[in-house]
Amino acid sequence: MKRSLATAALLTAWVVTAAAGLVPAQATPAPASSSGDAFYTPPAGYESAAPGTILKSRETQASLFSLVPQRAQAWQLLYRTTDQLGNPEATVSTVLLPAGATPDPKRPLVSYQYATDSADPDCAPSRTITAGNPITTIAGQAEILLVNALLVKGYAVSIPDYEGPNAAFGATRQAGQAVLDGIRAAEGFTPLGLGGKQTPVGMFGYSGGAVATNGAAEAQPAYAPELTIRGSAAGGSLGNDFPGVITNFNGGPFASLAASAIAGLSEAYPAITDVLLQYANDKGKKAIESLKHMCVTEAALNFLFANIDTFTTVPLAQLLALPEVKQVIADDSPGQHTPAAPMYLYHGVFDEVLPIKGVDSMVQNFCANGATITYNRDLLAEHGIALLTGVGGALSWLDDRLDGQAPNPGCHTSTVLSDIFQPGTAEAFGSRLIYANFLSLLGLPVGPAGLYGPPANATS
């Protein structure tokens, strides 16, 4: 089945790839943004601050497809977090409140993870959510549609730049920690008026955003046990079948994801650069550098059907068999720690980007270790279709968790004809997605007005 380049760019996913051994802990360099914005540079001595500490803040203006200003309250927070190897670093989150919202310690917070899928720092959500961005950032711009569906319900929203200041695309642990520290920062940001550690929190993401969401769910019990995580919803996830995923990408329409992950992981694991350059030919070296300046759409166009074997001096299979590559795969692969909070996972049985086999295995491992999971396998969906058909059930499930309803205990795996028939799908597309973005397009306040009652504090 053919896929347009636009679909390939918008519905991309994450993958870990060739790497090298770990390096001793040291403070991660925190350069200014390549766009020259000094806001992204942390103050001297930030390393000694606790994870989640706000280092800087400023008001910002979110926009719909980089054109229409959003009438919702928005700020950007520079906060201290922790990188893949345990070193201090600083990253940015964009936090939003519905239009007309006032402080409410009972207001839920949803951390929404964009599918950034790029090794370019200028493709981070905090940059693509504002006005005036080029068409190459269209994939990131589109995710504001789901953010609006959260705002119209009355939720506060945190959107973290979870790849960090150097765009370490593919670094699962770093991504999860950045999500959790973004939640900490949001809870401590006075203008949001949340309830601190008692704030009911949900997490949500699809594809690349699911990787960060699941990473946060895995990391939370040990890294941020004080947070009140009511549940996480994720679709189109990366499972624990790395060899199958990388082989699936190579030479296909999503080959850019493998190439971008190589570039991103060279930032997460400094020793990778030397190892990659040892096996990369001149073409490969140039590709790694160029990918650090491309968002997902541009990378998809430039590396369509690319074969890694043409960028290296040895075949992909030989690279994957290197001991140092196996070490990083083992260190970075999802599914190693059991989430404590309930999870809602959904995946297309015929997902051509991230095959379902690895997700099935990851869920089985989680369930064997006592996780609470609702897992829907969609028979009629591939990656793009599942994005659309699964969002309703995910939003409805999150609503119930944030409303204080307990999920069914244990694990429940269902193979369904289509997730489009899940409870909440009609509301998600009608009175949530369409309604919220109709308000946004017309320049009207985006918040819980009309169908959702008074705009100040309603959340149900």
XYZ file of C-alpha atoms in Angstrom:
460
model
C 0.000 0.000 0.000
C 1.448 3.349 -0.993
C 1.870 6.183 1.473
C 2.280 9.853 0.628
C 5.382 11.670 1.807
C 3.183 13.938 3.884
C 1.721 10.992 5.740
C 5.156 9.543 6.268
C 6.358 12.819 7.716
C 3.375 13.425 9.976
C 3.071 9.914 11.324
C 6.690 9.098 12.059
C 8.050 7.214 15.037
C 11.108 6.683 17.174
C 13.900 4.161 16.977
C 17.118 3.468 18.803
C 20.111 2.561 16.625
C 23.857 1.997 16.462
C 25.831 3.280 19.389
C 28.805 2.862 21.683
C 29.644 2.416 25.330
C 28.720 4.648 28.247
C 30.948 7.497 29.403
C 31.658 8.816 32.905
C 29.134 11.269 34.317
C 29.784 14.933 33.617
C 27.656 18.035 33.250
C 25.948 18.173 29.853
C 26.898 21.285 27.849
C 23.923 23.615 27.493
C 24.479 25.762 24.415
C 22.212 28.576 23.387
C 19.567 27.689 20.851
C 20.831 27.546 17.303
C 18.236 30.227 16.644
C 20.147 32.494 19.025
C 17.528 32.664 21.790
C 19.367 33.112 25.085
C 16.303 31.932 27.023
C 17.452 28.372 26.348
C 20.814 28.913 28.078
C 20.605 28.090 31.811
C 22.216 30.313 34.438
C 25.606 29.438 35.864
C 25.440 26.858 38.621
C 22.078 25.435 37.549
C 23.502 21.931 37.918
C 23.125 22.117 41.702
C 19.373 22.771 41.492
C 16.939 19.923 42.139
C 15.359 18.253 39.090
C 12.212 20.135 38.110
C 13.464 23.486 39.424
C 12.362 26.403 37.238
C 15.408 28.360 36.041
C 13.636 30.903 33.823
C 10.084 31.643 32.713
C 8.379 33.868 30.176
C 4.982 34.367 28.599
C 4.573 33.082 25.066
C 1.955 32.915 22.318
C 0.914 29.527 20.984
C -0.450 29.373 17.459
C -2.562 27.112 15.263
C -0.394 25.840 12.401
C 2.003 28.724 13.042
C -0.598 31.160 11.675
C -3.540 31.782 14.019
C -2.726 33.010 17.552
C -4.227 30.781 20.249
C -6.443 32.504 22.792
C -5.182 30.450 25.715
C -2.740 31.384 28.442
C 0.788 30.140 27.697
C 4.257 30.322 29.215
C 7.625 28.711 28.635
C 9.678 27.297 31.499
C 13.379 26.509 31.425
C 13.922 23.835 34.058
C 16.591 21.527 35.368
C 16.365 17.878 34.364
C 18.647 14.864 33.925
C 20.145 13.484 30.725
C 20.478 9.906 29.521
C 23.616 9.232 31.554
C 22.486 10.893 34.771
C 24.066 14.301 34.215
C 22.309 17.638 34.903
C 20.884 19.471 31.909
C 18.238 22.099 31.243
C 15.330 21.946 28.847
C 12.133 23.885 28.145
C 8.436 23.130 28.487
C 5.487 25.083 27.164
C 2.672 25.198 29.723
C -0.863 26.298 28.956
C -4.085 27.118 30.772
C -7.534 27.326 29.180
C -8.795 30.773 28.340
C -10.355 32.397 31.388
C -8.938 29.853 33.828
C -8.143 30.992 37.348
C -6.010 29.237 39.991
C -7.542 25.923 41.026
C -5.541 23.402 43.079
C -7.892 20.641 41.915
C -7.259 21.278 38.213
C -5.717 18.244 36.461
C -2.516 18.561 34.463
C -1.825 16.596 31.283
C 1.718 16.252 30.006
C 1.363 15.941 26.243
C 4.393 14.646 24.347
C 4.821 15.726 20.736
C 6.297 13.241 18.245
C 9.364 15.419 17.654
C 11.385 12.689 15.900
C 14.303 14.951 15.014
C 17.945 15.518 15.968
C 17.596 19.281 15.384
C 17.048 21.377 18.565
C 15.043 23.921 16.574
C 12.351 21.288 15.933
C 11.428 21.089 19.626
C 7.794 21.855 20.561
C 8.663 25.102 22.339
C 9.837 26.432 18.991
C 7.272 24.914 16.615
C 4.261 25.908 18.744
C 4.852 29.619 18.158
C 4.032 31.688 15.061
C 6.209 32.156 11.995
C 7.669 28.661 11.641
C 8.524 27.198 8.211
C 6.507 24.470 6.524
C 9.230 21.941 7.441
C 7.908 22.039 11.027
C 4.347 21.153 9.963
C 4.404 17.781 11.766
C 5.005 19.485 15.095
C 2.564 22.282 14.372
C -0.251 19.772 13.807
C -0.112 18.470 17.385
C -1.679 21.679 18.713
C -4.971 20.132 17.554
C -4.829 17.606 20.398
C -3.547 20.186 22.859
C -6.691 22.225 22.178
C -8.820 19.143 22.863
C -7.230 19.005 26.323
C -7.619 22.728 27.005
C -11.301 22.713 26.098
C -11.834 20.107 28.804
C -10.358 22.499 31.351
C -7.005 20.788 31.836
C -3.676 22.525 32.260
C -1.162 21.207 29.719
C 2.613 20.738 29.815
C 4.475 20.162 26.534
C 8.116 19.287 27.279
C 11.094 19.530 24.952
C 11.950 16.037 26.136
C 14.843 15.501 23.714
C 16.791 18.119 25.662
C 18.971 21.029 24.539
C 20.970 18.939 22.060
C 18.004 17.032 20.573
C 19.000 13.562 21.744
C 16.369 11.828 19.622
C 16.130 8.207 20.687
C 17.252 8.608 24.300
C 14.345 6.937 26.096
C 15.404 7.443 29.696
C 16.286 11.102 29.148
C 12.917 11.685 27.481
C 10.996 10.147 30.369
C 12.924 12.120 32.964
C 12.368 15.374 31.072
C 8.622 14.661 31.004
C 8.548 14.083 34.762
C 10.652 17.141 35.533
C 8.390 19.184 33.271
C 5.463 18.055 35.412
C 7.366 19.068 38.544
C 8.093 22.485 37.027
C 4.451 22.998 36.023
C 3.231 22.079 39.507
C 5.607 24.625 41.010
C 4.792 27.455 38.584
C 2.603 29.891 40.516
C 0.689 31.375 37.530
C -0.728 27.924 36.691
C -2.265 27.752 40.170
C -2.087 23.972 40.445
C -2.124 21.875 43.606
C 1.562 21.012 43.801
C 2.380 17.349 44.335
C -1.314 16.587 44.846
C -2.168 17.686 41.292
C -3.846 14.827 39.406
C -1.623 14.171 36.384
C -2.143 12.345 33.113
C 0.364 11.715 30.321
C -0.408 11.280 26.630
C 1.493 10.797 23.392
C 1.438 8.994 20.055
C 4.300 7.440 18.092
C 7.462 9.352 19.050
C 5.404 10.996 21.769
C 4.410 7.560 23.036
C 8.066 6.658 23.511
C 8.555 9.630 25.838
C 5.226 8.962 27.567
C 6.043 5.311 28.201
C 9.566 6.267 29.251
C 8.109 8.601 31.864
C 5.702 5.908 33.058
C 8.621 3.507 33.515
C 10.863 6.048 35.235
C 8.276 7.586 37.573
C 8.316 5.069 40.478
C 12.056 5.584 41.055
C 12.678 9.055 39.607
C 9.590 11.019 40.675
C 7.595 8.921 43.175
C 6.018 12.021 44.752
C 3.972 12.822 41.630
C 0.280 11.897 41.567
C 0.230 10.170 38.187
C -3.323 8.961 37.592
C -2.504 7.283 34.285
C -0.779 7.440 30.915
C -2.206 6.874 27.441
C 0.027 6.031 24.495
C -0.529 4.807 20.952
C 1.793 3.633 18.205
C 4.486 2.770 20.739
C 7.980 1.432 20.275
C 8.141 -1.971 21.932
C 11.170 -4.038 22.858
C 11.852 -5.574 19.425
C 14.672 -3.249 18.378
C 16.227 -5.435 15.657
C 12.828 -5.847 14.022
C 12.142 -2.110 14.104
C 15.499 -0.991 12.707
C 15.344 -3.622 9.985
C 11.808 -2.528 9.157
C 12.920 1.098 8.769
C 16.019 0.440 6.696
C 15.533 1.058 2.989
C 11.858 1.915 3.405
C 9.711 5.062 3.448
C 10.565 5.675 7.113
C 14.323 5.260 6.739
C 14.882 8.832 7.928
C 13.855 7.791 11.435
C 16.752 5.369 11.713
C 19.163 7.970 10.352
C 17.848 10.699 12.666
C 18.112 8.396 15.674
C 21.770 7.767 14.859
C 22.348 11.518 14.871
C 20.316 12.002 18.058
C 21.938 9.195 19.991
C 25.360 10.600 19.203
C 24.301 13.446 21.508
C 23.007 11.119 24.232
C 26.046 8.840 24.238
C 29.186 10.898 23.476
C 31.248 7.779 22.767
C 28.884 6.962 19.901
C 30.331 9.635 17.682
C 33.757 8.005 17.512
C 32.305 4.542 16.956
C 29.885 5.719 14.277
C 32.561 7.662 12.472
C 34.751 4.569 12.570
C 32.170 2.712 10.485
C 30.654 5.596 8.505
C 31.879 6.452 5.029
C 32.068 10.056 3.822
C 28.425 9.968 2.778
C 27.415 8.721 6.204
C 29.398 11.373 8.054
C 27.766 14.120 6.014
C 24.331 12.579 6.589
C 24.748 12.512 10.376
C 25.702 16.182 10.420
C 22.920 17.253 8.036
C 20.262 15.459 10.088
C 21.119 17.665 13.058
C 19.615 20.519 11.036
C 16.418 18.869 9.750
C 12.947 18.499 11.223
C 11.076 15.274 10.597
C 9.376 16.374 7.357
C 12.583 17.529 5.702
C 14.444 14.441 6.887
C 11.704 12.191 5.496
C 12.006 13.825 2.090
C 15.800 13.715 2.011
C 16.225 10.168 3.296
C 13.264 8.436 1.682
C 14.126 4.762 1.066
C 17.697 5.338 2.268
C 19.707 2.202 3.000
C 22.070 2.378 5.973
C 24.429 0.000 4.186
C 25.251 2.794 1.720
C 26.337 5.084 4.589
C 28.650 2.631 6.348
C 31.644 0.450 5.626
C 29.924 -2.647 7.012
C 26.351 -3.939 6.609
C 23.621 -3.021 9.099
C 23.442 -6.583 10.405
C 27.125 -6.434 11.310
C 26.674 -3.077 13.061
C 23.821 -4.460 15.145
C 26.016 -7.374 16.202
C 28.804 -5.168 17.588
C 29.153 -5.575 21.387
C 29.116 -1.815 21.943
C 25.923 -1.470 19.914
C 24.281 -4.248 21.895
C 25.317 -2.468 25.099
C 23.500 0.720 24.159
C 20.439 -1.144 22.902
C 20.278 -2.934 26.248
C 20.711 0.354 28.120
C 18.137 2.333 26.142
C 15.422 -0.140 25.168
C 11.868 0.374 26.481
C 10.180 -2.116 28.758
C 12.841 -2.542 31.436
C 10.952 -1.050 34.407
C 7.325 -1.689 35.313
C 5.117 1.428 35.515
C 3.246 1.961 38.770
C 0.450 4.100 37.315
C -2.271 2.605 35.091
C -1.605 2.573 31.346
C -3.822 2.691 28.261
C -2.070 1.433 25.131
C -3.431 1.145 21.612
C -1.741 -0.069 18.439
C -2.594 -1.017 14.872
C -2.180 -4.724 14.189
C -0.836 -3.829 10.739
C 1.352 -0.935 11.880
C 3.918 -0.570 9.100
C 6.104 1.881 11.050
C 6.411 0.190 14.442
C 5.396 -3.485 14.145
C 3.082 -4.673 16.894
C 5.230 -7.674 17.842
C 7.488 -5.640 20.129
C 4.543 -3.932 21.830
C 2.848 -7.271 22.498
C 6.052 -8.496 24.141
C 6.494 -5.314 26.196
C 2.919 -5.494 27.481
C 3.339 -9.143 28.437
C 6.463 -8.263 30.429
C 4.740 -5.378 32.203
C 1.728 -7.506 33.048
C 3.875 -10.340 34.382
C 5.314 -7.821 36.841
C 2.003 -6.515 38.151
C 1.202 -3.545 35.901
C -2.335 -2.258 35.344
C -2.845 -2.002 31.585
C -5.675 -1.701 29.098
C -4.242 -2.672 25.697
C -6.263 -2.476 22.485
C -4.993 -4.097 19.274
C -6.801 -2.542 16.282
C -7.372 -5.058 13.465
C -8.207 -2.465 10.799
C -5.418 -0.025 11.582
C -1.884 0.707 10.528
C 0.155 3.560 12.025
C -1.735 6.492 10.540
C -5.215 5.048 10.949
C -4.577 4.113 14.593
C -3.616 7.725 15.280
C -7.140 8.758 14.308
C -9.232 5.818 15.483
C -7.518 5.441 18.854
C -7.536 9.020 20.118
C -11.151 8.927 21.302
C -10.713 5.928 23.552
C -7.460 7.345 24.903
C -8.988 10.718 25.785
C -12.030 9.077 27.377
C -9.825 6.760 29.459
C -7.667 9.695 30.608
C -10.780 11.700 31.504
C -11.962 8.896 33.768
C -8.593 8.612 35.516
C -8.335 12.380 36.058
C -11.897 12.383 37.357
C -10.816 9.986 40.095
C -12.298 6.789 38.689
C -10.161 3.718 39.276
C -9.386 1.523 36.244
C -10.116 -2.164 36.105
C -7.249 -3.798 38.015
C -4.797 -6.038 36.236
C -4.174 -6.370 32.519
C -6.796 -6.437 29.790
C -5.691 -7.070 26.202
C -8.331 -6.906 23.477
C -8.074 -7.382 19.734
C -10.841 -5.174 18.375
C -12.184 -4.645 14.877
C -11.504 -0.934 15.202
C -10.788 1.468 18.052
C -13.209 3.870 16.388
C -15.945 2.042 18.306
C -14.382 2.725 21.714
C -16.368 4.879 24.164
C -15.544 8.541 23.789
C -14.617 8.528 20.107
C -17.650 10.539 19.009
C -17.039 13.139 21.713
C -13.333 13.294 20.908
C -13.962 14.160 17.283
C -17.064 16.262 17.797
C -17.213 18.240 20.991
C -13.466 17.977 21.650
C -11.275 18.071 18.518
C -13.615 19.792 16.072
C -15.164 22.124 18.628
C -11.860 23.179 20.211
C -10.127 23.851 16.929
C -13.154 25.636 15.508
C -12.791 28.037 18.428
C -9.078 28.314 17.743
C -9.465 28.920 14.016
C -11.932 31.738 14.629
C -9.653 33.344 17.184
C -12.100 32.629 20.017
C -11.041 31.683 23.564
C -10.016 28.021 23.826
C -11.410 26.742 27.100
C -14.290 24.886 28.752
C -17.066 27.184 27.566
C -20.355 26.163 25.963
C -20.564 22.391 26.050
C -18.228 22.256 29.055
C -19.792 24.852 31.323
C -18.264 27.987 32.821
C -14.758 28.750 31.558
C -13.006 29.346 34.862
C -12.390 25.971 36.466
C -14.615 23.277 34.935
C -12.840 20.019 34.125
C -15.734 17.698 33.379
